[in-house]
Amino acid sequence: MRDLTDDVALMRPVIDALRASGADPDRVLARLGLAPGELPSGRFPHTAQAQFWKAAAEECGEEHVGLYLAAHLPAFHGLLLEYLFLSSETFGDGLRHALRYARLLSDTLSARLEVNGAVAVLSLGMEQGSSRHFPEMLAGAVIRLFGALTDQEFRPLRVQLMHEEGAPPERYLEVYGCPAELGAERYALSFDAAVLAKPSRHAAPELLRIHESLARRQLAEVERLDLVRQVRELIAELLVNGGVTLEQVAGRLGMPPRRLRERLAMAGVRFNDLITDYRCRLAKELLLNTDERIEVIVERTGFSEPSTFYRAFKRWVGETPVEFRRRGKARASEEPL
């Protein structure tokens, strides 16, 4: 299964909310091993959310920290998806435009809009099992944003949350302005469908085209990086059983080898370079952090002969595997405890 990632833009408003609540965001970042004011660049693993929210809950002294920070979030966060809303003709048009690019924020989001008579339902295809604080905060952020975009005409009717345990009902009502259903089959927000026709005071067709063009380019970049991640994961998996070929990886991805080669070229990488990079990193890891015999490392890195591995490693690092291991172990023993 591929690694899911979130865009760092999703966390900047939460940092602002921490500060607005009186908490110290730098103390939260420090628990994640980050310097004050330092956030990861680009995208970061979604699994880091659990550690972030645990640190935030302890810093705020709040059991229901997602709800707590939702009340301190700014309505607007300066995100490209918000500009799609603003430049669209109506709120409904803006919502449909933004949903096409929800993945710019997180791989866990696959949003869909359903309209059933007078009720509209925005469902979020987030995976169950993540920290409950993230979806609880996100629901509050969406409600605040939609209210600001519609001059407070947006009326939430119900929030559905998949986790079984959460805050008391009155806490959800206070933050969301509507009841919340725990243990639901999906993450979703129901609201009065009439608001979809609300005209945008900032509608601008020319700007909308520019914003959509930017969103398409950013989404293409995310998809290119995602392909590279998938190929790296498959290289690691297939190399365990011996050699790995472009044809094998392409078959696992369900595309012709030529198409995979073209898409990797568009991403600025070559298949053989990805194999080389993985072998080099794995060899260094095994040499420095294990006592595996060289013969075992040769096999695990996909080489058929020790001599071939020695020549390749010397080319990558500038020294033999034995020299690299000896120097690395010596340096580790000299470091203070």
PDB file of C-alpha atoms in Angstrom, residues 34-270:
ATOM      1  CA  LEU A  34      11.405  20.420  14.358  1.00  0.00           C
ATOM      2  CA  ALA A  35      12.969  23.793  15.060  1.00  0.00           C
ATOM      3  CA  PRO A  36      10.760  26.744  16.143  1.00  0.00           C
ATOM      4  CA  GLY A  37       8.596  27.883  13.237  1.00  0.00           C
ATOM      5  CA  GLU A  38       9.897  25.045  11.053  1.00  0.00           C
ATOM      6  CA  LEU A  39       7.374  22.994   9.108  1.00  0.00           C
ATOM      7  CA  PRO A  40       8.180  20.223   6.626  1.00  0.00           C
ATOM      8  CA  SER A  41       8.505  21.485   3.071  1.00  0.00           C
ATOM      9  CA  GLY A  42       5.997  20.233   0.513  1.00  0.00           C
ATOM     10  CA  ARG A  43       4.207  17.068   1.579  1.00  0.00           C
ATOM     11  CA  PHE A  44       4.806  14.895   4.615  1.00  0.00           C
ATOM     12  CA  PRO A  45       3.631  11.396   5.658  1.00  0.00           C
ATOM     13  CA  HIS A  46       0.022  11.281   6.850  1.00  0.00           C
ATOM     14  CA  THR A  47       1.150   8.964   9.646  1.00  0.00           C
ATOM     15  CA  ALA A  48       2.824  11.997  11.268  1.00  0.00           C
ATOM     16  CA  GLN A  49      -0.658  13.369  12.020  1.00  0.00           C
ATOM     17  CA  ALA A  50      -1.067  11.067  15.033  1.00  0.00           C
ATOM     18  CA  GLN A  51       2.156  12.306  16.632  1.00  0.00           C
ATOM     19  CA  PHE A  52       1.291  15.927  15.864  1.00  0.00           C
ATOM     20  CA  TRP A  53      -2.170  15.735  17.425  1.00  0.00           C
ATOM     21  CA  LYS A  54      -0.880  13.907  20.500  1.00  0.00           C
ATOM     22  CA  ALA A  55       1.660  16.697  21.037  1.00  0.00           C
ATOM     23  CA  ALA A  56      -0.996  19.367  20.411  1.00  0.00           C
ATOM     24  CA  ALA A  57      -3.413  17.765  22.890  1.00  0.00           C
ATOM     25  CA  GLU A  58      -0.742  17.661  25.595  1.00  0.00           C
ATOM     26  CA  GLU A  59       0.351  21.245  24.914  1.00  0.00           C
ATOM     27  CA  CYS A  60      -3.243  22.563  25.038  1.00  0.00           C
ATOM     28  CA  GLY A  61      -4.297  20.308  27.895  1.00  0.00           C
ATOM     29  CA  GLU A  62      -7.338  19.453  25.774  1.00  0.00           C
ATOM     30  CA  GLU A  63      -8.760  15.954  25.378  1.00  0.00           C
ATOM     31  CA  HIS A  64     -10.783  17.066  22.347  1.00  0.00           C
ATOM     32  CA  VAL A  65      -8.040  19.138  20.752  1.00  0.00           C
ATOM     33  CA  GLY A  66      -9.371  18.929  17.176  1.00  0.00           C
ATOM     34  CA  LEU A  67     -12.656  20.547  18.215  1.00  0.00           C
ATOM     35  CA  TYR A  68     -10.840  22.961  20.489  1.00  0.00           C
ATOM     36  CA  LEU A  69      -8.561  24.258  17.735  1.00  0.00           C
ATOM     37  CA  ALA A  70     -11.379  24.328  15.154  1.00  0.00           C
ATOM     38  CA  ALA A  71     -12.917  27.126  17.207  1.00  0.00           C
ATOM     39  CA  HIS A  72      -9.678  29.125  16.891  1.00  0.00           C
ATOM     40  CA  LEU A  73      -9.066  28.596  13.183  1.00  0.00           C
ATOM     41  CA  PRO A  74      -9.148  31.600  10.835  1.00  0.00           C
ATOM     42  CA  ALA A  75     -11.976  31.419   8.299  1.00  0.00           C
ATOM     43  CA  PHE A  76      -9.594  31.817   5.358  1.00  0.00           C
ATOM     44  CA  HIS A  77      -6.212  30.128   5.096  1.00  0.00           C
ATOM     45  CA  GLY A  78      -4.836  31.475   1.806  1.00  0.00           C
ATOM     46  CA  LEU A  79      -5.235  28.133   0.033  1.00  0.00           C
ATOM     47  CA  LEU A  80      -5.584  27.809  -3.732  1.00  0.00           C
ATOM     48  CA  LEU A  81      -8.853  25.904  -3.272  1.00  0.00           C
ATOM     49  CA  GLU A  82     -10.304  28.947  -1.497  1.00  0.00           C
ATOM     50  CA  TYR A  83      -9.494  31.136  -4.501  1.00  0.00           C
ATOM     51  CA  LEU A  84     -11.351  28.654  -6.702  1.00  0.00           C
ATOM     52  CA  PHE A  85     -14.400  29.270  -4.509  1.00  0.00           C
ATOM     53  CA  LEU A  86     -14.062  33.042  -4.561  1.00  0.00           C
ATOM     54  CA  SER A  87     -13.589  33.401  -8.313  1.00  0.00           C
ATOM     55  CA  SER A  88     -16.451  31.021  -9.232  1.00  0.00           C
ATOM     56  CA  GLU A  89     -19.885  32.350 -10.169  1.00  0.00           C
ATOM     57  CA  THR A  90     -21.737  30.678  -7.274  1.00  0.00           C
ATOM     58  CA  PHE A  91     -20.853  28.869  -4.060  1.00  0.00           C
ATOM     59  CA  GLY A  92     -21.958  25.581  -5.638  1.00  0.00           C
ATOM     60  CA  ASP A  93     -19.750  26.123  -8.674  1.00  0.00           C
ATOM     61  CA  GLY A  94     -16.814  26.930  -6.418  1.00  0.00           C
ATOM     62  CA  LEU A  95     -17.415  23.798  -4.348  1.00  0.00           C
ATOM     63  CA  ARG A  96     -17.486  21.583  -7.428  1.00  0.00           C
ATOM     64  CA  HIS A  97     -14.298  23.190  -8.759  1.00  0.00           C
ATOM     65  CA  ALA A  98     -12.523  22.761  -5.410  1.00  0.00           C
ATOM     66  CA  LEU A  99     -13.543  19.117  -5.007  1.00  0.00           C
ATOM     67  CA  ARG A 100     -11.634  18.203  -8.175  1.00  0.00           C
ATOM     68  CA  TYR A 101      -8.422  19.235  -6.453  1.00  0.00           C
ATOM     69  CA  ALA A 102      -9.009  18.069  -2.860  1.00  0.00           C
ATOM     70  CA  ARG A 103      -5.997  15.810  -3.146  1.00  0.00           C
ATOM     71  CA  LEU A 104      -3.770  18.888  -3.192  1.00  0.00           C
ATOM     72  CA  LEU A 105      -4.392  19.035   0.554  1.00  0.00           C
ATOM     73  CA  SER A 106      -4.183  15.345   1.417  1.00  0.00           C
ATOM     74  CA  ASP A 107      -4.061  11.914  -0.176  1.00  0.00           C
ATOM     75  CA  THR A 108      -6.676  10.890   2.392  1.00  0.00           C
ATOM     76  CA  LEU A 109      -9.305  13.218   0.915  1.00  0.00           C
ATOM     77  CA  SER A 110     -11.567  12.053  -1.891  1.00  0.00           C
ATOM     78  CA  ALA A 111     -14.494  14.429  -1.519  1.00  0.00           C
ATOM     79  CA  ARG A 112     -17.854  14.070  -3.280  1.00  0.00           C
ATOM     80  CA  LEU A 113     -20.987  16.248  -3.355  1.00  0.00           C
ATOM     81  CA  GLU A 114     -24.472  14.715  -3.419  1.00  0.00           C
ATOM     82  CA  VAL A 115     -27.680  16.712  -3.652  1.00  0.00           C
ATOM     83  CA  ASN A 116     -30.905  15.029  -2.556  1.00  0.00           C
ATOM     84  CA  GLY A 117     -33.740  17.528  -2.792  1.00  0.00           C
ATOM     85  CA  ALA A 118     -33.281  20.222  -0.169  1.00  0.00           C
ATOM     86  CA  VAL A 119     -30.251  18.560   1.425  1.00  0.00           C
ATOM     87  CA  ALA A 120     -26.679  18.502   0.113  1.00  0.00           C
ATOM     88  CA  VAL A 121     -24.076  16.090   1.477  1.00  0.00           C
ATOM     89  CA  LEU A 122     -20.335  16.642   1.238  1.00  0.00           C
ATOM     90  CA  SER A 123     -18.670  13.292   1.914  1.00  0.00           C
ATOM     91  CA  LEU A 124     -14.958  12.941   2.633  1.00  0.00           C
ATOM     92  CA  GLY A 125     -13.357   9.617   1.784  1.00  0.00           C
ATOM     93  CA  MET A 126     -10.887   9.681   4.651  1.00  0.00           C
ATOM     94  CA  GLU A 127      -9.593   6.364   5.934  1.00  0.00           C
ATOM     95  CA  GLN A 128     -10.870   5.210   9.289  1.00  0.00           C
ATOM     96  CA  GLY A 129      -8.214   4.687  11.915  1.00  0.00           C
ATOM     97  CA  SER A 130      -6.528   8.072  11.708  1.00  0.00           C
ATOM     98  CA  SER A 131      -6.459  10.312  14.761  1.00  0.00           C
ATOM     99  CA  ARG A 132     -10.020  11.532  15.366  1.00  0.00           C
ATOM    100  CA  HIS A 133      -8.717  15.038  15.965  1.00  0.00           C
ATOM    101  CA  PHE A 134      -7.883  15.568  12.294  1.00  0.00           C
ATOM    102  CA  PRO A 135     -11.402  14.940  10.876  1.00  0.00           C
ATOM    103  CA  GLU A 136     -13.003  16.775  13.806  1.00  0.00           C
ATOM    104  CA  MET A 137     -10.816  19.816  13.151  1.00  0.00           C
ATOM    105  CA  LEU A 138     -11.373  19.561   9.390  1.00  0.00           C
ATOM    106  CA  ALA A 139     -15.167  19.532   9.768  1.00  0.00           C
ATOM    107  CA  GLY A 140     -14.995  22.683  11.866  1.00  0.00           C
ATOM    108  CA  ALA A 141     -12.653  24.353   9.371  1.00  0.00           C
ATOM    109  CA  VAL A 142     -14.987  23.550   6.459  1.00  0.00           C
ATOM    110  CA  ILE A 143     -18.029  24.920   8.293  1.00  0.00           C
ATOM    111  CA  ARG A 144     -16.208  28.164   9.154  1.00  0.00           C
ATOM    112  CA  LEU A 145     -14.941  28.566   5.597  1.00  0.00           C
ATOM    113  CA  PHE A 146     -18.328  27.877   4.012  1.00  0.00           C
ATOM    114  CA  GLY A 147     -19.960  30.367   6.352  1.00  0.00           C
ATOM    115  CA  ALA A 148     -17.459  33.073   5.407  1.00  0.00           C
ATOM    116  CA  LEU A 149     -17.827  32.341   1.671  1.00  0.00           C
ATOM    117  CA  THR A 150     -21.628  32.694   1.811  1.00  0.00           C
ATOM    118  CA  ASP A 151     -21.962  35.699   4.129  1.00  0.00           C
ATOM    119  CA  GLN A 152     -23.005  33.275   6.875  1.00  0.00           C
ATOM    120  CA  GLU A 153     -25.924  31.887   4.845  1.00  0.00           C
ATOM    121  CA  PHE A 154     -24.411  28.385   4.999  1.00  0.00           C
ATOM    122  CA  ARG A 155     -26.458  26.181   7.350  1.00  0.00           C
ATOM    123  CA  PRO A 156     -24.861  22.916   8.533  1.00  0.00           C
ATOM    124  CA  LEU A 157     -27.440  20.247   9.393  1.00  0.00           C
ATOM    125  CA  ARG A 158     -25.329  17.318  10.585  1.00  0.00           C
ATOM    126  CA  VAL A 159     -21.710  16.162  10.764  1.00  0.00           C
ATOM    127  CA  GLN A 160     -21.018  12.430  10.445  1.00  0.00           C
ATOM    128  CA  LEU A 161     -17.824  11.026  11.997  1.00  0.00           C
ATOM    129  CA  MET A 162     -16.663   7.429  11.668  1.00  0.00           C
ATOM    130  CA  HIS A 163     -14.959   7.079  15.046  1.00  0.00           C
ATOM    131  CA  GLU A 164     -17.063   5.557  17.813  1.00  0.00           C
ATOM    132  CA  GLU A 165     -15.826   7.632  20.757  1.00  0.00           C
ATOM    133  CA  GLY A 166     -15.524  11.399  20.895  1.00  0.00           C
ATOM    134  CA  ALA A 167     -16.636  14.504  22.705  1.00  0.00           C
ATOM    135  CA  PRO A 168     -19.995  15.048  24.452  1.00  0.00           C
ATOM    136  CA  PRO A 169     -22.854  15.952  22.039  1.00  0.00           C
ATOM    137  CA  GLU A 170     -23.084  19.521  23.344  1.00  0.00           C
ATOM    138  CA  ARG A 171     -19.420  20.136  22.477  1.00  0.00           C
ATOM    139  CA  TYR A 172     -20.000  19.298  18.805  1.00  0.00           C
ATOM    140  CA  LEU A 173     -23.124  21.444  18.765  1.00  0.00           C
ATOM    141  CA  GLU A 174     -21.154  24.360  20.205  1.00  0.00           C
ATOM    142  CA  VAL A 175     -18.335  24.157  17.631  1.00  0.00           C
ATOM    143  CA  TYR A 176     -20.229  23.019  14.531  1.00  0.00           C
ATOM    144  CA  GLY A 177     -23.586  24.667  15.101  1.00  0.00           C
ATOM    145  CA  CYS A 178     -25.258  21.304  14.376  1.00  0.00           C
ATOM    146  CA  PRO A 179     -25.371  17.785  15.849  1.00  0.00           C
ATOM    147  CA  ALA A 180     -22.614  15.250  15.179  1.00  0.00           C
ATOM    148  CA  GLU A 181     -23.184  11.524  14.640  1.00  0.00           C
ATOM    149  CA  LEU A 182     -20.429   9.241  15.892  1.00  0.00           C
ATOM    150  CA  GLY A 183     -19.823   5.752  14.508  1.00  0.00           C
ATOM    151  CA  ALA A 184     -21.176   6.727  11.095  1.00  0.00           C
ATOM    152  CA  GLU A 185     -20.381   4.826   7.886  1.00  0.00           C
ATOM    153  CA  ARG A 186     -18.537   7.816   6.423  1.00  0.00           C
ATOM    154  CA  TYR A 187     -17.142  11.252   7.191  1.00  0.00           C
ATOM    155  CA  ALA A 188     -19.702  13.700   5.831  1.00  0.00           C
ATOM    156  CA  LEU A 189     -21.293  17.118   6.258  1.00  0.00           C
ATOM    157  CA  SER A 190     -24.982  17.669   5.451  1.00  0.00           C
ATOM    158  CA  PHE A 191     -26.255  21.170   4.754  1.00  0.00           C
ATOM    159  CA  ASP A 192     -29.100  23.169   3.227  1.00  0.00           C
ATOM    160  CA  ALA A 193     -28.731  22.755  -0.555  1.00  0.00           C
ATOM    161  CA  ALA A 194     -30.239  26.192  -1.266  1.00  0.00           C
ATOM    162  CA  VAL A 195     -26.885  27.798  -0.427  1.00  0.00           C
ATOM    163  CA  LEU A 196     -25.306  26.216  -3.513  1.00  0.00           C
ATOM    164  CA  ALA A 197     -26.974  28.903  -5.639  1.00  0.00           C
ATOM    165  CA  LYS A 198     -25.495  31.730  -3.552  1.00  0.00           C
ATOM    166  CA  PRO A 199     -23.659  34.119  -5.955  1.00  0.00           C
ATOM    167  CA  SER A 200     -20.026  34.892  -5.189  1.00  0.00           C
ATOM    168  CA  ARG A 201     -19.294  38.586  -4.660  1.00  0.00           C
ATOM    169  CA  HIS A 202     -15.784  37.950  -6.006  1.00  0.00           C
ATOM    170  CA  ALA A 203     -16.731  36.021  -9.153  1.00  0.00           C
ATOM    171  CA  ALA A 204     -14.160  36.575 -11.910  1.00  0.00           C
ATOM    172  CA  PRO A 205     -14.060  34.164 -14.888  1.00  0.00           C
ATOM    173  CA  GLU A 206     -10.555  35.270 -15.883  1.00  0.00           C
ATOM    174  CA  LEU A 207      -9.178  34.622 -12.401  1.00  0.00           C
ATOM    175  CA  LEU A 208     -11.025  31.311 -12.226  1.00  0.00           C
ATOM    176  CA  ARG A 209      -9.218  30.125 -15.356  1.00  0.00           C
ATOM    177  CA  ILE A 210      -5.873  31.142 -13.835  1.00  0.00           C
ATOM    178  CA  HIS A 211      -6.663  29.431 -10.538  1.00  0.00           C
ATOM    179  CA  GLU A 212      -7.763  26.230 -12.300  1.00  0.00           C
ATOM    180  CA  SER A 213      -4.616  26.221 -14.409  1.00  0.00           C
ATOM    181  CA  LEU A 214      -2.498  26.509 -11.247  1.00  0.00           C
ATOM    182  CA  ALA A 215      -4.491  23.744  -9.557  1.00  0.00           C
ATOM    183  CA  ARG A 216      -4.057  21.423 -12.553  1.00  0.00           C
ATOM    184  CA  ARG A 217      -0.307  21.973 -12.565  1.00  0.00           C
ATOM    185  CA  GLN A 218      -0.020  21.377  -8.827  1.00  0.00           C
ATOM    186  CA  LEU A 219      -2.125  18.212  -9.045  1.00  0.00           C
ATOM    187  CA  ALA A 220       0.036  16.922 -11.904  1.00  0.00           C
ATOM    188  CA  GLU A 221       3.117  17.478  -9.744  1.00  0.00           C
ATOM    189  CA  VAL A 222       1.541  15.579  -6.831  1.00  0.00           C
ATOM    190  CA  GLU A 223       0.687  12.701  -9.165  1.00  0.00           C
ATOM    191  CA  ARG A 224       4.230  12.631 -10.578  1.00  0.00           C
ATOM    192  CA  LEU A 225       5.720  12.473  -7.081  1.00  0.00           C
ATOM    193  CA  ASP A 226       3.176   9.811  -6.151  1.00  0.00           C
ATOM    194  CA  LEU A 227       4.256   7.673  -9.114  1.00  0.00           C
ATOM    195  CA  VAL A 228       7.902   7.930  -8.065  1.00  0.00           C
ATOM    196  CA  ARG A 229       6.949   6.874  -4.509  1.00  0.00           C
ATOM    197  CA  GLN A 230       4.999   3.876  -5.823  1.00  0.00           C
ATOM    198  CA  VAL A 231       7.871   2.787  -8.053  1.00  0.00           C
ATOM    199  CA  ARG A 232      10.329   3.062  -5.135  1.00  0.00           C
ATOM    200  CA  GLU A 233       8.052   0.943  -2.948  1.00  0.00           C
ATOM    201  CA  LEU A 234       7.747  -1.721  -5.649  1.00  0.00           C
ATOM    202  CA  ILE A 235      11.512  -1.736  -6.202  1.00  0.00           C
ATOM    203  CA  ALA A 236      11.985  -2.397  -2.480  1.00  0.00           C
ATOM    204  CA  GLU A 237       9.375  -5.175  -2.538  1.00  0.00           C
ATOM    205  CA  LEU A 238      10.572  -6.917  -5.686  1.00  0.00           C
ATOM    206  CA  LEU A 239      14.273  -6.629  -4.926  1.00  0.00           C
ATOM    207  CA  VAL A 240      13.800  -8.904  -1.916  1.00  0.00           C
ATOM    208  CA  ASN A 241      13.035 -11.752  -4.327  1.00  0.00           C
ATOM    209  CA  GLY A 242      15.947 -11.040  -6.661  1.00  0.00           C
ATOM    210  CA  GLY A 243      16.299  -8.652  -9.570  1.00  0.00           C
ATOM    211  CA  VAL A 244      13.694  -6.053 -10.437  1.00  0.00           C
ATOM    212  CA  THR A 245      12.841  -4.891 -13.950  1.00  0.00           C
ATOM    213  CA  LEU A 246      10.880  -2.059 -15.493  1.00  0.00           C
ATOM    214  CA  GLU A 247       8.508  -4.631 -16.960  1.00  0.00           C
ATOM    215  CA  GLN A 248       7.777  -6.117 -13.531  1.00  0.00           C
ATOM    216  CA  VAL A 249       7.040  -2.738 -11.957  1.00  0.00           C
ATOM    217  CA  ALA A 250       4.935  -1.608 -14.922  1.00  0.00           C
ATOM    218  CA  GLY A 251       2.900  -4.805 -14.675  1.00  0.00           C
ATOM    219  CA  ARG A 252       2.230  -4.225 -10.981  1.00  0.00           C
ATOM    220  CA  LEU A 253       1.103  -0.674 -11.785  1.00  0.00           C
ATOM    221  CA  GLY A 254      -1.124  -1.878 -14.615  1.00  0.00           C
ATOM    222  CA  MET A 255       0.530   0.091 -17.405  1.00  0.00           C
ATOM    223  CA  PRO A 256       2.749  -0.695 -20.404  1.00  0.00           C
ATOM    224  CA  PRO A 257       6.519  -0.435 -19.730  1.00  0.00           C
ATOM    225  CA  ARG A 258       6.889   2.279 -22.347  1.00  0.00           C
ATOM    226  CA  ARG A 259       4.225   4.381 -20.609  1.00  0.00           C
ATOM    227  CA  LEU A 260       5.934   3.975 -17.240  1.00  0.00           C
ATOM    228  CA  ARG A 261       9.272   5.013 -18.734  1.00  0.00           C
ATOM    229  CA  GLU A 262       7.639   8.110 -20.265  1.00  0.00           C
ATOM    230  CA  ARG A 263       5.899   9.091 -17.037  1.00  0.00           C
ATOM    231  CA  LEU A 264       9.091   8.713 -15.029  1.00  0.00           C
ATOM    232  CA  ALA A 265      10.903  10.870 -17.588  1.00  0.00           C
ATOM    233  CA  MET A 266       8.199  13.523 -17.130  1.00  0.00           C
ATOM    234  CA  ALA A 267       8.880  13.335 -13.376  1.00  0.00           C
ATOM    235  CA  GLY A 268      12.566  13.944 -14.052  1.00  0.00           C
ATOM    236  CA  VAL A 269      13.870  10.505 -13.033  1.00  0.00           C
ATOM    237  CA  ARG A 270      15.023   7.303 -14.705  1.00  0.00           C
TER     238      ARG A 270
END
